[in-house]
Amino acid sequence: GSKVRWCDLMRGIGISRSLSPYDLDEIATNKRIADRIQATRILIIDEVSMLSAQTLFMVHMVCREIRHNDQPFGGLQVVLVGDFFQLPPVHKSEETHDPSLFEEKQSLFAFSAPIWKTLNPLVCYLSEQHRQEDPIFLDFLSAIRRGSVSPEHRQLLRTRYSRAPRDGITQLYSHNADVSSINDKELAKLVQDEKVFQMTSKGPEKLVAALKRGCLSPETLSVKVGARVLFTKNDMEQKYVNGTLGTVTGFDTDT
């Protein structure tokens, strides 16, 4: 059967924190959204840990309204994928929530919403690790994930600690300004001519600004032959992926 993706449904809800009867009616009368949900059998929500109980309830309300069905999510089969040990829902500290939606006011996770219990999902745990094969490193990562880091784990981390940065090893910082400062210093060490590429844009000002905020590449990109670069996008032909490292070897004379 057909499927509707989480991102398609969220285009109807937008960034709303609550839905009034008027909001529900407006979404339900959006033909594109309504047609997709009516024709859908499966709703897939990825990274469910980032979805708040409030938002999950709104999704249920929209599906129920459009499908004219009082069952959870309008009778859709729902597939929820994610890890609640990972990123929690993003919310502003001053936000208020409907207390009737939660078991505890402190819990904003999707599973605290009563609609989660009503849905009564079948829980499947993925127990096999495919990304790591080193048992010591895997145990260390699992301890961090569970929040149960022991003195032995801390000592292991200390064996990988260096006061001075080492060449060729990626450094992690909490602020973009620190990263930019170090990258600029390293780029300045290269004697080759600098090439500057300026981002171009067109369209509604607010939409362009939002797209720029979500773009991982800088508006002004300065590189030289020999500079290390990091890809920030997946290639459709699968030549590289977001996160692939490379070194600039030259420039196309035409572009």
PDB file of C-alpha atoms in Angstrom:
ATOM      1  CA  GLY A   1       0.000   0.000   0.000  1.00  0.00           C
ATOM      2  CA  SER A   2       0.969   3.658  -0.208  1.00  0.00           C
ATOM      3  CA  LYS A   3       2.986   5.358   2.519  1.00  0.00           C
ATOM      4  CA  VAL A   4       3.086   8.935   3.737  1.00  0.00           C
ATOM      5  CA  ARG A   5       6.363  10.232   5.090  1.00  0.00           C
ATOM      6  CA  TRP A   6       6.648  12.211   8.309  1.00  0.00           C
ATOM      7  CA  CYS A   7       8.097  15.256   6.515  1.00  0.00           C
ATOM      8  CA  ASP A   8       5.135  15.371   4.103  1.00  0.00           C
ATOM      9  CA  LEU A   9       2.647  15.404   6.974  1.00  0.00           C
ATOM     10  CA  MET A  10       4.609  18.013   8.938  1.00  0.00           C
ATOM     11  CA  ARG A  11       4.386  20.429   6.023  1.00  0.00           C
ATOM     12  CA  GLY A  12       0.698  20.671   6.897  1.00  0.00           C
ATOM     13  CA  ILE A  13       1.228  21.143  10.635  1.00  0.00           C
ATOM     14  CA  GLY A  14       4.256  23.418  10.187  1.00  0.00           C
ATOM     15  CA  ILE A  15       5.844  24.674  13.417  1.00  0.00           C
ATOM     16  CA  SER A  16       2.567  24.929  15.325  1.00  0.00           C
ATOM     17  CA  ARG A  17       2.673  23.970  19.020  1.00  0.00           C
ATOM     18  CA  SER A  18      -1.087  23.465  19.199  1.00  0.00           C
ATOM     19  CA  LEU A  19      -4.008  23.102  16.806  1.00  0.00           C
ATOM     20  CA  SER A  20      -7.324  24.912  17.100  1.00  0.00           C
ATOM     21  CA  PRO A  21     -10.482  23.607  15.378  1.00  0.00           C
ATOM     22  CA  TYR A  22      -9.843  26.286  12.727  1.00  0.00           C
ATOM     23  CA  ASP A  23      -6.275  25.013  12.180  1.00  0.00           C
ATOM     24  CA  LEU A  24      -7.520  21.444  11.826  1.00  0.00           C
ATOM     25  CA  ASP A  25     -10.159  22.501   9.311  1.00  0.00           C
ATOM     26  CA  GLU A  26      -7.599  24.468   7.306  1.00  0.00           C
ATOM     27  CA  ILE A  27      -5.247  21.474   7.088  1.00  0.00           C
ATOM     28  CA  ALA A  28      -8.086  19.069   6.289  1.00  0.00           C
ATOM     29  CA  THR A  29      -9.212  21.256   3.377  1.00  0.00           C
ATOM     30  CA  ASN A  30      -5.710  21.351   1.883  1.00  0.00           C
ATOM     31  CA  LYS A  31      -6.370  19.063  -1.080  1.00  0.00           C
ATOM     32  CA  ARG A  32      -2.770  17.942  -1.577  1.00  0.00           C
ATOM     33  CA  ILE A  33      -2.308  16.920   2.063  1.00  0.00           C
ATOM     34  CA  ALA A  34      -5.800  15.450   2.382  1.00  0.00           C
ATOM     35  CA  ASP A  35      -5.454  13.378  -0.798  1.00  0.00           C
ATOM     36  CA  ARG A  36      -2.143  11.916   0.340  1.00  0.00           C
ATOM     37  CA  ILE A  37      -3.404  10.984   3.793  1.00  0.00           C
ATOM     38  CA  GLN A  38      -6.650   9.570   2.449  1.00  0.00           C
ATOM     39  CA  ALA A  39      -4.756   7.347   0.009  1.00  0.00           C
ATOM     40  CA  THR A  40      -2.199   6.262   2.603  1.00  0.00           C
ATOM     41  CA  ARG A  41      -2.052   3.051   4.597  1.00  0.00           C
ATOM     42  CA  ILE A  42       1.249   3.492   6.474  1.00  0.00           C
ATOM     43  CA  LEU A  43       2.611   6.545   8.344  1.00  0.00           C
ATOM     44  CA  ILE A  44       6.377   6.360   8.966  1.00  0.00           C
ATOM     45  CA  ILE A  45       7.933   8.604  11.636  1.00  0.00           C
ATOM     46  CA  ASP A  46      11.738   8.482  11.876  1.00  0.00           C
ATOM     47  CA  GLU A  47      13.842   9.867  14.770  1.00  0.00           C
ATOM     48  CA  VAL A  48      10.791   9.616  17.001  1.00  0.00           C
ATOM     49  CA  SER A  49      12.839  10.618  20.069  1.00  0.00           C
ATOM     50  CA  MET A  50      12.822  14.190  18.745  1.00  0.00           C
ATOM     51  CA  LEU A  51       9.028  14.205  18.499  1.00  0.00           C
ATOM     52  CA  SER A  52       7.228  15.665  21.518  1.00  0.00           C
ATOM     53  CA  ALA A  53       4.066  14.188  23.008  1.00  0.00           C
ATOM     54  CA  GLN A  54       2.245  17.350  21.979  1.00  0.00           C
ATOM     55  CA  THR A  55       3.286  17.029  18.332  1.00  0.00           C
ATOM     56  CA  LEU A  56       2.449  13.317  18.241  1.00  0.00           C
ATOM     57  CA  PHE A  57      -1.039  14.153  19.487  1.00  0.00           C
ATOM     58  CA  MET A  58      -1.416  16.828  16.778  1.00  0.00           C
ATOM     59  CA  VAL A  59      -0.447  14.312  14.092  1.00  0.00           C
ATOM     60  CA  HIS A  60      -3.102  11.950  15.458  1.00  0.00           C
ATOM     61  CA  MET A  61      -5.697  14.729  15.347  1.00  0.00           C
ATOM     62  CA  VAL A  62      -4.881  15.656  11.744  1.00  0.00           C
ATOM     63  CA  CYS A  63      -5.043  12.053  10.527  1.00  0.00           C
ATOM     64  CA  ARG A  64      -8.275  11.417  12.416  1.00  0.00           C
ATOM     65  CA  GLU A  65      -9.877  14.578  11.014  1.00  0.00           C
ATOM     66  CA  ILE A  66      -8.910  13.937   7.395  1.00  0.00           C
ATOM     67  CA  ARG A  67      -9.768  10.235   7.421  1.00  0.00           C
ATOM     68  CA  HIS A  68     -13.013  10.691   9.412  1.00  0.00           C
ATOM     69  CA  ASN A  69     -11.928   7.807  11.630  1.00  0.00           C
ATOM     70  CA  ASP A  70     -11.755   7.956  15.447  1.00  0.00           C
ATOM     71  CA  GLN A  71      -9.113   5.231  15.734  1.00  0.00           C
ATOM     72  CA  PRO A  72      -5.510   6.282  16.589  1.00  0.00           C
ATOM     73  CA  PHE A  73      -4.090   8.232  13.660  1.00  0.00           C
ATOM     74  CA  GLY A  74      -7.300   7.748  11.726  1.00  0.00           C
ATOM     75  CA  GLY A  75      -6.751   4.011  11.411  1.00  0.00           C
ATOM     76  CA  LEU A  76      -3.356   4.321   9.723  1.00  0.00           C
ATOM     77  CA  GLN A  77      -0.678   1.736  10.372  1.00  0.00           C
ATOM     78  CA  VAL A  78       2.069   3.685  12.148  1.00  0.00           C
ATOM     79  CA  VAL A  79       5.780   2.788  12.048  1.00  0.00           C
ATOM     80  CA  LEU A  80       7.866   4.643  14.671  1.00  0.00           C
ATOM     81  CA  VAL A  81      11.658   4.424  14.376  1.00  0.00           C
ATOM     82  CA  GLY A  82      14.225   5.889  16.757  1.00  0.00           C
ATOM     83  CA  ASP A  83      16.205   5.664  19.982  1.00  0.00           C
ATOM     84  CA  PHE A  84      14.950   7.429  23.111  1.00  0.00           C
ATOM     85  CA  PHE A  85      18.508   7.467  24.459  1.00  0.00           C
ATOM     86  CA  GLN A  86      19.307   9.970  21.708  1.00  0.00           C
ATOM     87  CA  LEU A  87      18.118  13.517  20.994  1.00  0.00           C
ATOM     88  CA  PRO A  88      15.083  14.675  23.002  1.00  0.00           C
ATOM     89  CA  PRO A  89      12.330  16.915  21.603  1.00  0.00           C
ATOM     90  CA  VAL A  90      13.343  20.515  20.961  1.00  0.00           C
ATOM     91  CA  HIS A  91      11.203  23.070  22.781  1.00  0.00           C
ATOM     92  CA  LYS A  92      11.470  26.561  24.185  1.00  0.00           C
ATOM     93  CA  SER A  93      11.737  26.854  27.953  1.00  0.00           C
ATOM     94  CA  GLU A  94       8.832  29.276  28.134  1.00  0.00           C
ATOM     95  CA  GLU A  95       6.460  26.991  26.235  1.00  0.00           C
ATOM     96  CA  THR A  96       3.400  25.693  28.015  1.00  0.00           C
ATOM     97  CA  HIS A  97       1.824  22.346  27.219  1.00  0.00           C
ATOM     98  CA  ASP A  98      -1.571  20.847  27.763  1.00  0.00           C
ATOM     99  CA  PRO A  99      -1.056  18.783  30.975  1.00  0.00           C
ATOM    100  CA  SER A 100      -3.749  16.332  29.877  1.00  0.00           C
ATOM    101  CA  LEU A 101      -1.404  15.078  27.155  1.00  0.00           C
ATOM    102  CA  PHE A 102       1.280  13.798  29.521  1.00  0.00           C
ATOM    103  CA  GLU A 103       1.719  11.260  32.275  1.00  0.00           C
ATOM    104  CA  GLU A 104       4.257  13.602  33.878  1.00  0.00           C
ATOM    105  CA  LYS A 105       4.711  17.289  33.206  1.00  0.00           C
ATOM    106  CA  GLN A 106       8.492  16.808  33.086  1.00  0.00           C
ATOM    107  CA  SER A 107       8.277  14.240  30.275  1.00  0.00           C
ATOM    108  CA  LEU A 108       7.976  15.605  26.751  1.00  0.00           C
ATOM    109  CA  PHE A 109       8.875  12.390  24.918  1.00  0.00           C
ATOM    110  CA  ALA A 110       6.316  10.984  22.486  1.00  0.00           C
ATOM    111  CA  PHE A 111       5.784   7.849  24.578  1.00  0.00           C
ATOM    112  CA  SER A 112       4.379   9.955  27.446  1.00  0.00           C
ATOM    113  CA  ALA A 113       1.329  10.943  25.387  1.00  0.00           C
ATOM    114  CA  PRO A 114      -1.856   8.953  26.144  1.00  0.00           C
ATOM    115  CA  ILE A 115      -2.305   8.411  22.383  1.00  0.00           C
ATOM    116  CA  TRP A 116       0.890   6.296  22.504  1.00  0.00           C
ATOM    117  CA  LYS A 117      -0.794   3.927  24.974  1.00  0.00           C
ATOM    118  CA  THR A 118      -3.973   3.885  22.921  1.00  0.00           C
ATOM    119  CA  LEU A 119      -1.945   3.047  19.826  1.00  0.00           C
ATOM    120  CA  ASN A 120      -0.264   0.229  21.819  1.00  0.00           C
ATOM    121  CA  PRO A 121       2.626  -0.235  19.359  1.00  0.00           C
ATOM    122  CA  LEU A 122       4.508  -3.522  19.023  1.00  0.00           C
ATOM    123  CA  VAL A 123       8.059  -2.735  20.174  1.00  0.00           C
ATOM    124  CA  CYS A 124      10.987  -4.300  18.300  1.00  0.00           C
ATOM    125  CA  TYR A 125      14.549  -3.853  19.595  1.00  0.00           C
ATOM    126  CA  LEU A 126      17.531  -3.899  17.236  1.00  0.00           C
ATOM    127  CA  SER A 127      20.262  -5.684  19.163  1.00  0.00           C
ATOM    128  CA  GLU A 128      22.981  -6.213  16.543  1.00  0.00           C
ATOM    129  CA  GLN A 129      25.569  -3.450  16.084  1.00  0.00           C
ATOM    130  CA  HIS A 130      26.730  -2.956  12.503  1.00  0.00           C
ATOM    131  CA  ARG A 131      28.708   0.276  12.785  1.00  0.00           C
ATOM    132  CA  GLN A 132      31.392  -0.921  15.212  1.00  0.00           C
ATOM    133  CA  GLU A 133      33.266  -4.207  15.556  1.00  0.00           C
ATOM    134  CA  ASP A 134      35.820  -3.284  18.255  1.00  0.00           C
ATOM    135  CA  PRO A 135      34.287  -4.758  21.468  1.00  0.00           C
ATOM    136  CA  ILE A 136      36.127  -2.336  23.796  1.00  0.00           C
ATOM    137  CA  PHE A 137      35.059   0.722  21.809  1.00  0.00           C
ATOM    138  CA  LEU A 138      31.514  -0.638  21.479  1.00  0.00           C
ATOM    139  CA  ASP A 139      31.267  -1.143  25.252  1.00  0.00           C
ATOM    140  CA  PHE A 140      32.483   2.434  25.747  1.00  0.00           C
ATOM    141  CA  LEU A 141      29.887   3.840  23.335  1.00  0.00           C
ATOM    142  CA  SER A 142      27.114   1.790  24.938  1.00  0.00           C
ATOM    143  CA  ALA A 143      28.046   3.117  28.386  1.00  0.00           C
ATOM    144  CA  ILE A 144      27.796   6.709  27.152  1.00  0.00           C
ATOM    145  CA  ARG A 145      24.445   5.947  25.537  1.00  0.00           C
ATOM    146  CA  ARG A 146      23.069   4.499  28.782  1.00  0.00           C
ATOM    147  CA  GLY A 147      24.600   7.227  30.947  1.00  0.00           C
ATOM    148  CA  SER A 148      26.523   4.631  32.962  1.00  0.00           C
ATOM    149  CA  VAL A 149      30.148   5.647  32.359  1.00  0.00           C
ATOM    150  CA  SER A 150      32.471   3.956  34.887  1.00  0.00           C
ATOM    151  CA  PRO A 151      35.955   5.004  36.103  1.00  0.00           C
ATOM    152  CA  GLU A 152      37.359   2.377  33.717  1.00  0.00           C
ATOM    153  CA  HIS A 153      35.633   4.055  30.796  1.00  0.00           C
ATOM    154  CA  ARG A 154      36.971   7.446  31.859  1.00  0.00           C
ATOM    155  CA  GLN A 155      40.476   6.027  32.106  1.00  0.00           C
ATOM    156  CA  LEU A 156      40.138   4.568  28.610  1.00  0.00           C
ATOM    157  CA  LEU A 157      39.141   7.984  27.291  1.00  0.00           C
ATOM    158  CA  ARG A 158      42.173   9.540  28.989  1.00  0.00           C
ATOM    159  CA  THR A 159      44.484   7.265  26.993  1.00  0.00           C
ATOM    160  CA  ARG A 160      43.239   9.051  23.869  1.00  0.00           C
ATOM    161  CA  TYR A 161      43.637  12.556  25.309  1.00  0.00           C
ATOM    162  CA  SER A 162      46.199  15.014  23.966  1.00  0.00           C
ATOM    163  CA  ARG A 163      46.765  18.571  25.150  1.00  0.00           C
ATOM    164  CA  ALA A 164      48.022  19.686  21.734  1.00  0.00           C
ATOM    165  CA  PRO A 165      46.130  19.123  18.448  1.00  0.00           C
ATOM    166  CA  ARG A 166      47.734  16.558  16.163  1.00  0.00           C
ATOM    167  CA  ASP A 167      48.052  16.996  12.414  1.00  0.00           C
ATOM    168  CA  GLY A 168      45.526  15.066  10.364  1.00  0.00           C
ATOM    169  CA  ILE A 169      43.135  14.412  13.245  1.00  0.00           C
ATOM    170  CA  THR A 170      39.718  16.063  13.157  1.00  0.00           C
ATOM    171  CA  GLN A 171      39.094  18.427  16.079  1.00  0.00           C
ATOM    172  CA  LEU A 172      35.650  18.975  17.616  1.00  0.00           C
ATOM    173  CA  TYR A 173      34.481  22.275  19.108  1.00  0.00           C
ATOM    174  CA  SER A 174      31.183  23.433  20.559  1.00  0.00           C
ATOM    175  CA  HIS A 175      31.123  26.806  18.754  1.00  0.00           C
ATOM    176  CA  ASN A 176      31.288  27.534  15.019  1.00  0.00           C
ATOM    177  CA  ALA A 177      33.453  30.608  15.672  1.00  0.00           C
ATOM    178  CA  ASP A 178      36.229  28.412  17.099  1.00  0.00           C
ATOM    179  CA  VAL A 179      36.041  26.072  14.126  1.00  0.00           C
ATOM    180  CA  SER A 180      36.162  28.949  11.628  1.00  0.00           C
ATOM    181  CA  SER A 181      39.140  30.511  13.405  1.00  0.00           C
ATOM    182  CA  ILE A 182      41.201  27.311  13.236  1.00  0.00           C
ATOM    183  CA  ASN A 183      40.188  26.595   9.642  1.00  0.00           C
ATOM    184  CA  ASP A 184      41.191  30.120   8.592  1.00  0.00           C
ATOM    185  CA  LYS A 185      44.607  29.746  10.268  1.00  0.00           C
ATOM    186  CA  GLU A 186      45.236  26.405   8.570  1.00  0.00           C
ATOM    187  CA  LEU A 187      44.150  27.778   5.196  1.00  0.00           C
ATOM    188  CA  ALA A 188      46.503  30.753   5.600  1.00  0.00           C
ATOM    189  CA  LYS A 189      49.455  28.352   5.931  1.00  0.00           C
ATOM    190  CA  LEU A 190      48.998  27.193   2.323  1.00  0.00           C
ATOM    191  CA  VAL A 191      50.991  29.268  -0.180  1.00  0.00           C
ATOM    192  CA  GLN A 192      48.710  28.625  -3.176  1.00  0.00           C
ATOM    193  CA  ASP A 193      46.313  31.257  -4.518  1.00  0.00           C
ATOM    194  CA  GLU A 194      43.013  31.485  -2.703  1.00  0.00           C
ATOM    195  CA  LYS A 195      39.786  30.878  -4.611  1.00  0.00           C
ATOM    196  CA  VAL A 196      36.595  32.465  -3.251  1.00  0.00           C
ATOM    197  CA  PHE A 197      33.101  31.213  -4.078  1.00  0.00           C
ATOM    198  CA  GLN A 198      30.093  33.311  -3.074  1.00  0.00           C
ATOM    199  CA  MET A 199      26.698  31.755  -2.408  1.00  0.00           C
ATOM    200  CA  THR A 200      23.897  33.051  -4.643  1.00  0.00           C
ATOM    201  CA  SER A 201      20.201  32.968  -3.834  1.00  0.00           C
ATOM    202  CA  LYS A 202      16.825  34.112  -5.113  1.00  0.00           C
ATOM    203  CA  GLY A 203      13.256  33.952  -3.856  1.00  0.00           C
ATOM    204  CA  PRO A 204      11.233  35.308  -0.922  1.00  0.00           C
ATOM    205  CA  GLU A 205      13.516  36.898   1.675  1.00  0.00           C
ATOM    206  CA  LYS A 206      12.206  34.934   4.673  1.00  0.00           C
ATOM    207  CA  LEU A 207      12.402  31.615   2.838  1.00  0.00           C
ATOM    208  CA  VAL A 208      15.939  32.328   1.615  1.00  0.00           C
ATOM    209  CA  ALA A 209      17.021  33.262   5.153  1.00  0.00           C
ATOM    210  CA  ALA A 210      15.560  30.011   6.515  1.00  0.00           C
ATOM    211  CA  LEU A 211      17.336  27.969   3.852  1.00  0.00           C
ATOM    212  CA  LYS A 212      20.642  29.677   4.615  1.00  0.00           C
ATOM    213  CA  ARG A 213      20.286  28.951   8.332  1.00  0.00           C
ATOM    214  CA  GLY A 214      19.852  25.278   7.529  1.00  0.00           C
ATOM    215  CA  CYS A 215      22.780  25.165   5.101  1.00  0.00           C
ATOM    216  CA  LEU A 216      25.974  23.639   6.502  1.00  0.00           C
ATOM    217  CA  SER A 217      28.197  25.322   3.921  1.00  0.00           C
ATOM    218  CA  PRO A 218      29.283  28.965   4.429  1.00  0.00           C
ATOM    219  CA  GLU A 219      27.922  31.832   2.325  1.00  0.00           C
ATOM    220  CA  THR A 220      31.517  32.720   1.408  1.00  0.00           C
ATOM    221  CA  LEU A 221      33.705  29.686   0.734  1.00  0.00           C
ATOM    222  CA  SER A 222      37.484  30.243   0.536  1.00  0.00           C
ATOM    223  CA  VAL A 223      39.682  27.316  -0.542  1.00  0.00           C
ATOM    224  CA  LYS A 224      43.125  26.608  -1.965  1.00  0.00           C
ATOM    225  CA  VAL A 225      44.836  23.681  -3.602  1.00  0.00           C
ATOM    226  CA  GLY A 226      45.871  21.416  -0.730  1.00  0.00           C
ATOM    227  CA  ALA A 227      43.023  22.496   1.543  1.00  0.00           C
ATOM    228  CA  ARG A 228      41.034  19.788   3.315  1.00  0.00           C
ATOM    229  CA  VAL A 229      37.293  19.889   2.677  1.00  0.00           C
ATOM    230  CA  LEU A 230      34.249  18.169   4.116  1.00  0.00           C
ATOM    231  CA  PHE A 231      31.225  17.296   1.993  1.00  0.00           C
ATOM    232  CA  THR A 232      27.946  18.581   3.436  1.00  0.00           C
ATOM    233  CA  LYS A 233      25.593  16.838   1.024  1.00  0.00           C
ATOM    234  CA  ASN A 234      24.980  13.357  -0.389  1.00  0.00           C
ATOM    235  CA  ASP A 235      25.778  12.772  -4.066  1.00  0.00           C
ATOM    236  CA  MET A 236      22.918  11.203  -6.047  1.00  0.00           C
ATOM    237  CA  GLU A 237      25.424   9.072  -7.991  1.00  0.00           C
ATOM    238  CA  GLN A 238      26.868   7.847  -4.656  1.00  0.00           C
ATOM    239  CA  LYS A 239      30.360   9.182  -5.254  1.00  0.00           C
ATOM    240  CA  TYR A 240      30.423  10.768  -1.804  1.00  0.00           C
ATOM    241  CA  VAL A 241      28.188  11.309   1.219  1.00  0.00           C
ATOM    242  CA  ASN A 242      27.610  13.988   3.836  1.00  0.00           C
ATOM    243  CA  GLY A 243      30.751  13.821   5.986  1.00  0.00           C
ATOM    244  CA  THR A 244      33.190  12.550   3.340  1.00  0.00           C
ATOM    245  CA  LEU A 245      36.649  14.157   3.679  1.00  0.00           C
ATOM    246  CA  GLY A 246      38.740  15.219   0.701  1.00  0.00           C
ATOM    247  CA  THR A 247      41.622  17.432  -0.405  1.00  0.00           C
ATOM    248  CA  VAL A 248      41.398  20.103  -3.112  1.00  0.00           C
ATOM    249  CA  THR A 249      43.675  19.115  -6.015  1.00  0.00           C
ATOM    250  CA  GLY A 250      42.638  21.744  -8.566  1.00  0.00           C
ATOM    251  CA  PHE A 251      39.903  23.921 -10.030  1.00  0.00           C
ATOM    252  CA  ASP A 252      37.807  23.700 -13.165  1.00  0.00           C
ATOM    253  CA  THR A 253      38.766  26.627 -15.398  1.00  0.00           C
ATOM    254  CA  ASP A 254      35.220  27.022 -16.712  1.00  0.00           C
ATOM    255  CA  THR A 255      33.413  27.108 -13.356  1.00  0.00           C
TER     256      THR A 255
END
